[in-house]
Coordinates of N, CA and C in Angstrom, one line a residue:
Chain A
X29 N 61.6 -8.7 48.1 CA 60.3 -8.8 48.7 C 59.3 -7.9 47.9
X30 N 58.3 -8.5 47.4 CA 57.3 -7.7 46.5 C 55.9 -7.7 47.2
X31 N 55.9 -7.8 48.5 CA 54.6 -8.0 49.1 C 54.3 -6.8 50.1
X32 N 53.0 -6.6 50.3 CA 52.5 -5.8 51.3 C 51.8 -6.7 52.4
X33 N 52.3 -6.6 53.6 CA 51.8 -7.5 54.6 C 50.9 -6.8 55.6
X34 N 49.7 -7.3 55.8 CA 48.7 -6.7 56.7 C 48.4 -7.7 57.8
X35 N 48.4 -7.1 59.0 CA 48.0 -7.9 60.2 C 47.1 -7.1 61.1
X36 N 46.1 -7.7 61.8 CA 45.7 -9.1 61.6 C 44.9 -9.3 60.3
X37 N 44.7 -10.6 60.0 CA 43.8 -10.9 58.8 C 42.3 -10.7 59.2
X38 N 42.0 -11.0 60.4 CA 40.6 -10.9 60.9 C 40.6 -10.2 62.2
X39 N 39.6 -9.4 62.5 CA 39.5 -8.7 63.8 C 38.1 -8.5 64.1
X40 N 37.7 -8.9 65.3 CA 36.4 -8.6 65.9 C 36.6 -7.7 67.1
X41 N 35.9 -6.6 67.1 CA 36.1 -5.6 68.2 C 34.8 -5.0 68.7
X42 N 34.7 -4.7 70.0 CA 33.5 -4.1 70.5 C 33.6 -2.6 70.3
X43 N 32.5 -1.9 70.4 CA 32.4 -0.5 70.1 C 33.2 0.4 71.1
X44 N 33.6 -0.2 72.2 CA 34.4 0.6 73.2 C 35.9 0.2 73.1
X45 N 36.3 -0.7 72.3 CA 37.7 -1.2 72.2 C 38.5 -0.2 71.4
X46 N 39.8 -0.3 71.7 CA 40.9 0.3 70.9 C 41.7 -0.8 70.2
X47 N 41.9 -0.7 68.9 CA 42.7 -1.7 68.2 C 43.5 -1.0 67.2
X48 N 44.5 -1.7 66.6 CA 45.3 -1.1 65.5 C 45.5 -2.1 64.4
X49 N 45.4 -1.7 63.2 CA 45.8 -2.4 62.0 C 47.2 -2.1 61.6
X50 N 47.9 -3.1 61.1 CA 49.3 -2.8 60.7 C 49.5 -3.2 59.3
X51 N 50.4 -2.4 58.6 CA 50.7 -2.7 57.2 C 52.2 -2.4 57.0
X52 N 52.9 -3.4 56.4 CA 54.4 -3.3 56.2 C 54.7 -3.6 54.8
X53 N 55.7 -2.9 54.2 CA 56.3 -3.2 52.9 C 57.7 -2.9 52.9
X54 N 58.5 -3.7 52.1 CA 59.9 -3.5 52.1 C 60.4 -3.4 50.6
X55 N 59.5 -2.7 49.8 CA 59.8 -2.5 48.4 C 60.4 -1.2 48.1
X56 N 60.6 -0.3 49.2 CA 61.1 1.0 49.0 C 60.1 2.0 48.5
X57 N 58.8 1.6 48.5 CA 57.8 2.5 48.0 C 57.6 3.6 49.0
X58 N 57.4 4.8 48.5 CA 57.3 6.0 49.4 C 55.9 6.5 49.5
X59 N 54.9 5.9 48.8 CA 53.5 6.3 49.0 C 52.8 5.1 49.6
X60 N 52.0 5.3 50.6 CA 51.2 4.2 51.2 C 49.8 4.7 51.4
X61 N 48.8 3.7 51.4 CA 47.4 4.1 51.3 C 46.6 3.2 52.2
X62 N 45.5 3.7 52.8 CA 44.5 2.9 53.5 C 43.2 3.1 52.7
X63 N 42.6 1.9 52.4 CA 41.3 1.8 51.7 C 40.3 1.1 52.6
X64 N 39.1 1.4 52.4 CA 38.0 0.7 53.1 C 37.1 0.1 51.9
X65 N 36.7 -1.2 52.1 CA 35.9 -1.8 51.1 C 34.7 -2.5 51.7
X66 N 33.5 -2.1 51.4 CA 32.3 -2.8 51.8 C 31.9 -3.8 50.7
X67 N 31.1 -4.8 51.1 CA 30.8 -5.9 50.3 C 30.2 -5.4 49.0
X68 N 30.6 -6.0 47.9 CA 30.1 -5.7 46.5 C 30.3 -4.3 46.1
X69 N 31.2 -3.6 46.7 CA 31.6 -2.2 46.3 C 33.0 -2.1 46.0
X70 N 33.4 -1.0 45.2 CA 34.9 -0.8 45.0 C 35.5 -0.3 46.2
X71 N 36.9 -0.4 46.3 CA 37.6 0.2 47.5 C 37.4 1.7 47.5
X72 N 37.3 2.3 48.7 CA 37.2 3.7 48.9 C 38.4 4.2 49.6
X73 N 39.1 5.2 49.1 CA 40.3 5.8 49.7 C 39.9 6.4 51.0
X74 N 40.8 6.1 52.0 CA 40.7 6.8 53.3 C 41.8 7.8 53.5
X75 N 43.1 7.3 53.4 CA 44.2 8.2 53.7 C 45.4 7.8 52.7
X76 N 46.2 8.9 52.4 CA 47.4 8.7 51.6 C 48.6 9.3 52.4
X77 N 49.6 8.5 52.5 CA 50.9 9.0 53.0 C 51.9 9.1 51.9
X78 N 52.6 10.2 51.7 CA 53.6 10.4 50.7 C 54.9 10.8 51.4
X79 N 55.9 10.0 51.3 CA 57.2 10.3 52.0 C 56.9 10.5 53.5
X80 N 56.2 9.6 54.1 CA 55.8 9.6 55.5 C 55.0 10.8 56.0
X81 N 54.5 11.6 55.1 CA 53.6 12.7 55.5 C 52.2 12.4 55.0
X82 N 51.2 12.8 55.8 CA 49.8 12.6 55.4 C 49.5 13.6 54.3
X83 N 49.1 13.1 53.1 CA 48.9 14.0 52.0 C 47.4 14.1 51.6
X84 N 46.7 13.1 51.9 CA 45.2 13.1 51.6 C 44.5 12.4 52.8
X85 N 43.5 13.1 53.3 CA 42.5 12.5 54.3 C 41.2 12.7 53.6
X86 N 40.5 11.7 53.3 CA 39.2 11.8 52.6 C 38.1 12.0 53.6
X87 N 38.2 13.0 54.4 CA 37.2 13.4 55.4 C 36.7 12.1 56.2
X88 N 37.7 11.4 56.7 CA 37.5 10.2 57.5 C 37.2 10.6 58.9
X89 N 36.2 10.0 59.6 CA 35.9 10.3 61.0 C 37.1 10.1 61.9
X90 N 37.2 10.9 62.9 CA 38.4 10.9 63.8 C 38.5 9.6 64.6
X91 N 37.5 8.7 64.6 CA 37.7 7.4 65.2 C 38.7 6.5 64.5
X92 N 39.1 6.9 63.3 CA 40.1 6.3 62.5 C 41.3 7.2 62.5
X93 N 42.5 6.7 63.0 CA 43.7 7.6 63.2 C 44.9 6.9 62.5
X94 N 45.4 7.4 61.4 CA 46.5 6.8 60.7 C 47.8 7.3 61.3
X95 N 48.8 6.4 61.1 CA 50.2 6.8 61.6 C 51.2 6.1 60.7
X96 N 52.2 6.9 60.3 CA 53.3 6.3 59.5 C 54.6 6.5 60.2
X97 N 55.0 5.5 61.0 CA 56.2 5.7 61.8 C 57.5 5.8 61.0
X98 N 57.5 5.0 59.9 CA 58.7 5.1 59.0 C 58.3 4.7 57.6
X99 N 59.2 4.7 56.7 CA 58.8 4.5 55.3 C 58.3 3.1 55.0
X100 N 58.5 2.2 55.9 CA 58.0 0.8 55.6 C 56.7 0.4 56.3
X101 N 56.3 1.2 57.2 CA 55.2 0.9 58.1 C 54.1 1.9 58.1
X102 N 52.9 1.3 58.1 CA 51.7 2.2 58.2 C 50.7 1.5 59.2
X103 N 50.2 2.3 60.1 CA 49.2 1.8 61.1 C 47.9 2.5 60.9
X104 N 46.8 1.9 61.3 CA 45.5 2.5 61.4 C 45.0 2.2 62.8
X105 N 44.9 3.2 63.6 CA 44.4 3.1 65.0 C 42.9 3.3 65.0
X106 N 42.2 2.4 65.7 CA 40.7 2.3 65.7 C 40.2 2.6 67.1
X107 N 39.2 3.4 67.3 CA 38.7 3.7 68.6 C 37.2 4.1 68.5
X108 N 36.4 3.4 69.3 CA 35.0 3.8 69.4 C 34.3 3.6 68.0
X109 N 34.6 2.5 67.4 CA 34.0 2.3 66.1 C 32.5 1.9 66.2
X110 N 31.8 2.1 65.1 CA 30.4 1.7 65.0 C 30.2 0.4 64.1
X111 N 29.1 -0.3 64.3 CA 28.9 -1.5 63.5 C 29.0 -1.2 62.0
X112 N 28.7 0.0 61.5 CA 28.7 0.3 60.1 C 30.2 0.4 59.6
X113 N 31.1 0.4 60.5 CA 32.5 0.5 60.1 C 33.1 -0.9 59.8
X114 N 32.3 -1.9 60.0 CA 32.7 -3.3 59.6 C 32.9 -3.3 58.1
X115 N 34.1 -3.8 57.7 CA 34.4 -3.8 56.3 C 35.8 -4.5 56.1
X116 N 36.2 -4.6 54.9 CA 37.6 -5.1 54.6 C 38.5 -3.8 54.5
X117 N 39.5 -3.8 55.3 CA 40.5 -2.6 55.2 C 41.7 -3.1 54.5
X118 N 42.0 -2.3 53.4 CA 43.1 -2.7 52.6 C 44.2 -1.6 52.6
X119 N 45.4 -2.1 52.7 CA 46.6 -1.2 52.6 C 47.2 -1.4 51.3
X120 N 47.8 -0.4 50.7 CA 48.5 -0.5 49.4 C 49.8 0.4 49.5
X121 N 50.7 0.2 48.6 CA 51.9 1.0 48.5 C 52.2 1.2 47.0
X122 N 53.0 2.2 46.7 CA 53.4 2.4 45.3 C 54.7 3.3 45.3
X123 N 55.4 3.1 44.2 CA 56.5 4.0 44.0 C 55.9 5.4 43.7
X124 N 56.7 6.4 44.1 CA 56.2 7.8 43.8 C 57.4 8.6 43.4
X125 N 57.3 9.4 42.4 CA 58.4 10.3 42.0 C 57.8 11.7 41.6
X126 N 58.0 12.6 42.6 CA 57.3 13.9 42.4 C 55.8 13.7 42.4
X127 N 55.1 14.1 41.4 CA 53.7 14.0 41.4 C 53.3 12.8 40.6
X128 N 54.2 12.0 40.1 CA 53.9 10.8 39.4 C 53.8 9.6 40.3
X129 N 52.7 8.9 40.3 CA 52.5 7.7 41.1 C 52.4 6.5 40.2
X130 N 53.0 5.4 40.6 CA 53.0 4.2 39.7 C 52.1 3.1 40.2
X131 N 52.3 1.9 39.8 CA 51.3 0.8 40.1 C 51.3 0.5 41.6
X132 N 50.1 0.2 42.0 CA 49.8 -0.1 43.4 C 50.0 -1.6 43.7
X133 N 50.5 -1.9 44.9 CA 50.6 -3.2 45.4 C 49.7 -3.3 46.7
X134 N 48.7 -4.1 46.7 CA 47.8 -4.2 47.8 C 48.2 -5.4 48.7
X135 N 47.9 -5.2 50.0 CA 47.9 -6.3 50.9 C 46.7 -7.1 50.8
X136 N 46.6 -8.2 51.6 CA 45.5 -9.1 51.5 C 44.3 -8.6 52.4
X137 N 44.5 -7.5 53.2 CA 43.4 -6.9 53.9 C 43.2 -7.4 55.3
X138 N 42.5 -6.6 56.1 CA 42.0 -7.0 57.4 C 40.5 -7.0 57.4
X139 N 39.9 -8.1 57.7 CA 38.4 -8.1 57.7 C 38.0 -7.8 59.1
X140 N 37.4 -6.6 59.2 CA 37.0 -6.1 60.5 C 35.5 -6.2 60.8
X141 N 35.2 -6.7 61.9 CA 33.8 -6.8 62.4 C 33.6 -6.0 63.7
X142 N 32.7 -5.1 63.7 CA 32.5 -4.3 64.9 C 31.2 -4.8 65.5
X143 N 31.2 -5.2 66.8 CA 30.0 -5.8 67.4 C 29.6 -4.9 68.6
Chain B
X25 N 35.0 15.6 39.9 CA 36.1 14.6 39.8 C 35.9 13.7 38.6
X26 N 37.0 12.9 38.4 CA 36.9 11.9 37.3 C 35.9 10.9 37.5
X27 N 35.1 10.6 36.5 CA 34.1 9.5 36.5 C 34.7 8.3 35.7
X28 N 34.5 7.1 36.3 CA 35.0 5.8 35.7 C 33.8 4.9 35.5
X29 N 33.6 4.4 34.3 CA 32.5 3.5 34.0 C 33.1 2.2 33.4
X30 N 32.7 1.1 34.0 CA 33.2 -0.2 33.5 C 32.0 -1.0 33.0
X31 N 32.3 -1.7 31.9 CA 31.3 -2.6 31.3 C 31.9 -3.9 30.8
X32 N 31.1 -5.0 30.8 CA 29.8 -5.1 31.4 C 29.9 -5.2 32.9
X33 N 28.8 -5.0 33.7 CA 28.9 -5.2 35.1 C 29.0 -6.7 35.5
X34 N 28.5 -7.6 34.7 CA 28.6 -9.0 35.0 C 28.9 -9.7 33.7
X35 N 29.7 -10.8 33.8 CA 30.0 -11.6 32.7 C 30.2 -13.0 33.1
X36 N 29.5 -13.9 32.4 CA 29.6 -15.4 32.7 C 30.1 -16.1 31.4
X37 N 31.2 -16.8 31.6 CA 31.8 -17.5 30.5 C 32.0 -19.0 30.8
X38 N 32.2 -19.7 29.7 CA 32.6 -21.1 29.8 C 34.1 -21.1 29.8
X39 N 34.7 -22.0 30.5 CA 36.2 -22.2 30.4 C 36.7 -22.3 29.0
X40 N 37.7 -21.5 28.7 CA 38.3 -21.6 27.3 C 37.8 -20.4 26.5
X41 N 36.8 -19.7 26.9 CA 36.3 -18.6 26.1 C 37.2 -17.3 26.3
X42 N 37.1 -16.4 25.3 CA 37.8 -15.1 25.4 C 36.8 -14.0 25.8
X43 N 37.3 -12.9 26.4 CA 36.4 -11.8 26.8 C 37.2 -10.5 26.7
X44 N 36.4 -9.4 26.6 CA 36.9 -8.1 26.6 C 36.2 -7.3 27.6
X45 N 36.9 -6.6 28.6 CA 36.3 -5.8 29.6 C 36.7 -4.3 29.2
X46 N 35.7 -3.4 29.4 CA 36.0 -2.0 29.0 C 35.9 -1.1 30.2
X47 N 36.7 0.0 30.1 CA 36.8 1.0 31.1 C 36.8 2.4 30.4
X48 N 35.8 3.2 30.6 CA 35.7 4.5 30.1 C 35.9 5.5 31.2
X49 N 36.6 6.6 30.9 CA 36.8 7.6 32.0 C 36.6 9.0 31.4
X50 N 36.2 9.9 32.3 CA 35.6 11.2 31.8 C 36.7 12.3 31.6
X51 N 37.9 12.1 32.0 CA 38.9 13.2 31.8 C 40.3 12.6 31.6
X52 N 41.2 13.5 31.2 CA 42.6 13.0 31.0 C 43.2 12.5 32.3
X53 N 43.9 11.4 32.1 CA 44.6 10.8 33.3 C 46.0 10.4 32.9
X54 N 46.9 10.3 33.9 CA 48.2 9.8 33.6 C 48.5 8.5 34.5
X55 N 47.5 8.0 35.1 CA 47.6 6.8 35.9 C 46.3 5.9 35.6
X56 N 46.5 4.7 35.1 CA 45.4 3.8 34.9 C 45.9 2.4 35.3
X57 N 45.1 1.7 36.1 CA 45.5 0.4 36.5 C 44.3 -0.5 36.4
X58 N 44.6 -1.8 36.2 CA 43.6 -2.8 36.2 C 44.0 -3.8 37.3
X59 N 43.0 -4.2 38.1 CA 43.1 -5.1 39.2 C 42.2 -6.2 39.1
X60 N 42.6 -7.4 39.7 CA 41.7 -8.5 39.8 C 41.5 -8.8 41.3
X61 N 40.3 -8.8 41.8 CA 40.0 -9.2 43.2 C 39.4 -10.6 43.2
X62 N 40.2 -11.5 43.9 CA 39.7 -12.8 43.9 C 38.6 -13.0 45.0
X63 N 37.9 -14.1 45.1 CA 36.8 -14.3 46.0 C 37.2 -14.2 47.5
X64 N 38.5 -14.2 47.8 CA 39.0 -14.0 49.2 C 39.3 -12.6 49.5
X65 N 39.2 -11.7 48.5 CA 39.4 -10.3 48.7 C 40.7 -9.7 48.3
X66 N 41.7 -10.6 47.9 CA 43.0 -10.1 47.5 C 42.9 -9.4 46.2
X67 N 43.4 -8.1 46.2 CA 43.5 -7.3 45.0 C 44.9 -7.5 44.4
X68 N 44.9 -8.0 43.1 CA 46.1 -8.1 42.4 C 46.2 -7.1 41.3
X69 N 47.4 -6.4 41.2 CA 47.6 -5.5 40.2 C 47.9 -6.2 38.9
X70 N 47.1 -6.1 37.9 CA 47.3 -6.8 36.6 C 48.2 -5.9 35.7
X71 N 47.9 -4.7 35.5 CA 48.6 -3.8 34.7 C 48.6 -2.3 35.2
X72 N 49.7 -1.7 35.0 CA 49.8 -0.2 35.2 C 49.9 0.3 33.7
X73 N 48.9 0.9 33.2 CA 48.9 1.1 31.7 C 48.2 2.5 31.4
X74 N 48.9 3.6 31.7 CA 48.2 4.9 31.4 C 48.1 5.1 29.9
X75 N 48.9 4.4 29.1 CA 48.7 4.5 27.6 C 49.4 3.2 27.0
X76 N 49.0 2.9 25.8 CA 49.7 1.8 25.0 C 49.1 0.5 25.3
X77 N 49.9 -0.5 25.0 CA 49.4 -1.9 25.1 C 50.5 -2.7 25.8
X78 N 50.0 -3.6 26.7 CA 50.8 -4.5 27.4 C 50.2 -5.9 27.4
X79 N 51.1 -6.9 27.5 CA 50.6 -8.3 27.6 C 51.3 -9.0 28.7
X80 N 50.6 -9.9 29.4 CA 51.1 -10.7 30.4 C 50.4 -12.1 30.3
X81 N 51.0 -13.0 29.6 CA 50.4 -14.4 29.5 C 49.1 -14.3 28.7
X82 N 48.0 -14.8 29.3 CA 46.7 -14.8 28.7 C 46.0 -13.4 28.8
X83 N 46.6 -12.5 29.5 CA 46.0 -11.2 29.7 C 46.7 -10.1 28.9
X84 N 45.9 -9.2 28.3 CA 46.6 -8.0 27.7 C 45.6 -6.9 27.9
X85 N 46.2 -5.7 27.8 CA 45.4 -4.5 28.0 C 45.9 -3.4 27.1
X86 N 44.9 -2.6 26.7 CA 45.2 -1.4 25.8 C 44.5 -0.2 26.3
X87 N 45.3 0.9 26.4 CA 44.7 2.2 26.8 C 44.8 3.2 25.7
X88 N 43.7 3.8 25.3 CA 43.8 4.8 24.3 C 43.4 6.1 25.0
X89 N 44.5 6.8 25.5 CA 44.3 7.9 26.5 C 43.5 9.1 25.8
X90 N 43.8 9.3 24.5 CA 43.2 10.4 23.8 C 41.7 10.2 23.6
X91 N 41.2 8.9 23.6 CA 39.8 8.6 23.5 C 39.2 8.2 24.9
X92 N 40.0 8.2 25.9 CA 39.5 8.0 27.3 C 38.9 6.6 27.5
X93 N 39.6 5.6 27.0 CA 39.1 4.3 27.4 C 40.3 3.3 27.5
X94 N 40.0 2.2 28.1 CA 41.0 1.1 28.2 C 40.2 -0.2 28.1
X95 N 40.9 -1.2 27.6 CA 40.3 -2.5 27.4 C 41.2 -3.6 28.0
X96 N 40.6 -4.5 28.7 CA 41.3 -5.7 29.2 C 40.8 -6.9 28.5
X97 N 41.8 -7.6 27.9 CA 41.4 -8.9 27.2 C 41.9 -10.1 28.0
X98 N 41.0 -11.0 28.1 CA 41.3 -12.3 28.8 C 41.1 -13.4 27.7
X99 N 42.1 -14.1 27.4 CA 42.0 -15.2 26.5 C 42.0 -16.6 27.2
X100 N 41.4 -17.6 26.5 CA 41.4 -18.9 27.1 C 41.1 -18.9 28.6
X101 N 40.0 -18.4 29.0 CA 39.7 -18.1 30.4 C 39.7 -19.4 31.2
X102 N 40.1 -19.3 32.4 CA 40.1 -20.4 33.4 C 39.3 -20.1 34.6
X103 N 38.9 -21.1 35.3 CA 38.0 -20.9 36.5 C 38.7 -20.0 37.5
X104 N 40.0 -20.0 37.5 CA 40.8 -19.1 38.5 C 40.7 -17.7 38.1
X105 N 40.2 -17.4 36.9 CA 40.1 -16.0 36.4 C 38.8 -15.4 37.1
X106 N 38.0 -16.1 37.7 CA 36.8 -15.6 38.3 C 37.1 -14.6 39.4
X107 N 36.2 -13.6 39.5 CA 36.4 -12.6 40.5 C 35.9 -11.3 40.0
X108 N 36.3 -10.2 40.6 CA 35.9 -8.9 40.1 C 37.1 -8.1 39.6
X109 N 37.0 -7.6 38.4 CA 38.0 -6.8 37.7 C 37.7 -5.3 37.9
X110 N 38.7 -4.6 38.5 CA 38.5 -3.1 38.6 C 39.5 -2.4 37.8
X111 N 39.0 -1.3 37.2 CA 39.8 -0.3 36.5 C 39.9 0.9 37.5
X112 N 41.0 1.5 37.6 CA 41.2 2.7 38.5 C 42.1 3.7 37.8
X113 N 41.6 5.0 37.9 CA 42.4 6.0 37.1 C 42.7 7.2 38.1
X114 N 43.7 7.9 37.7 CA 44.1 9.1 38.5 C 44.9 10.1 37.7
X115 N 45.2 11.2 38.3 CA 46.0 12.3 37.7 C 47.0 12.7 38.7
X116 N 48.3 12.6 38.3 CA 49.4 13.1 39.2 C 49.3 12.5 40.6
X117 N 49.3 13.4 41.6 CA 49.2 12.9 43.0 C 47.8 12.8 43.5
X118 N 46.8 13.1 42.6 CA 45.4 12.9 43.1 C 45.1 11.5 43.3
X119 N 43.9 11.3 44.0 CA 43.6 10.0 44.4 C 43.2 9.1 43.2
X120 N 43.4 7.8 43.3 CA 43.0 6.9 42.3 C 41.5 6.6 42.5
X121 N 40.8 6.8 41.4 CA 39.3 6.6 41.4 C 39.0 5.2 40.8
X122 N 38.3 4.4 41.5 CA 37.9 3.0 41.1 C 36.6 3.0 40.4
X123 N 36.5 2.2 39.3 CA 35.2 1.9 38.7 C 34.4 0.9 39.6
X124 N 33.2 0.6 39.2 CA 32.4 -0.3 40.1 C 32.8 -1.7 39.8
X125 N 33.5 -2.0 38.8 CA 34.0 -3.4 38.6 C 33.2 -4.2 37.6
X126 N 33.8 -5.2 37.1 CA 33.1 -6.2 36.3 C 33.3 -7.6 37.0
X127 N 32.1 -8.2 37.4 CA 32.2 -9.5 38.0 C 32.2 -10.6 37.0
X128 N 33.3 -11.3 37.0 CA 33.5 -12.4 36.0 C 33.3 -13.7 36.7
X129 N 32.5 -14.6 36.1 CA 32.3 -16.0 36.5 C 32.7 -16.9 35.4
X130 N 33.7 -17.7 35.6 CA 34.1 -18.7 34.6 C 33.7 -20.1 35.0
X131 N 32.8 -20.7 34.3 CA 32.3 -22.0 34.7 C 33.1 -23.1 34.0
X132 N 33.3 -24.3 34.7 CA 34.1 -25.4 34.1 C 33.3 -26.1 33.0

């Protein structure tokens, strides 16, 4: 299995809703990432998990809450989002060996619309 | 932090043409990747190439780490090559920094 699977593919949520994005990989990768991408812009890093521990938080607002229950699964919990949070949310994974990180594999993303 | 500059920002080709995309970066890196994002948003990893040259079918890439640039070559382009090509660089466990991308349009 050489894929990163993201669900759902599309999500519309109200500003008072709570929802979760899910990301799964079975490649044995020990680094997993959440990125946010607005239209016509490059992906922006949100969070990095290394060996199931949060290693980088790019000053993301607390209405985004990541979780890594095990080495194959990464969740992003959403609460009280704003319309400007509407974007494509991408998950990625990579092999990691000490401080060396290798090629990333991205999922197909969740297109989120906040109304 | 590391700065990444990609050129050209936009490129329009006829099917069958060849092209070269460039990525310049401002500091030493040990992680450099090229990605293709298709019109549906899927990011595909083309190359992990912190140094040297690699080839995969019609695509090849060269990174000259000492001179801080990388080149992506596309030969005999096809309409399915259309999309945005991103270069991303990093050091060790630091975050990967993406360039702004090159938008490629291949016309039939």
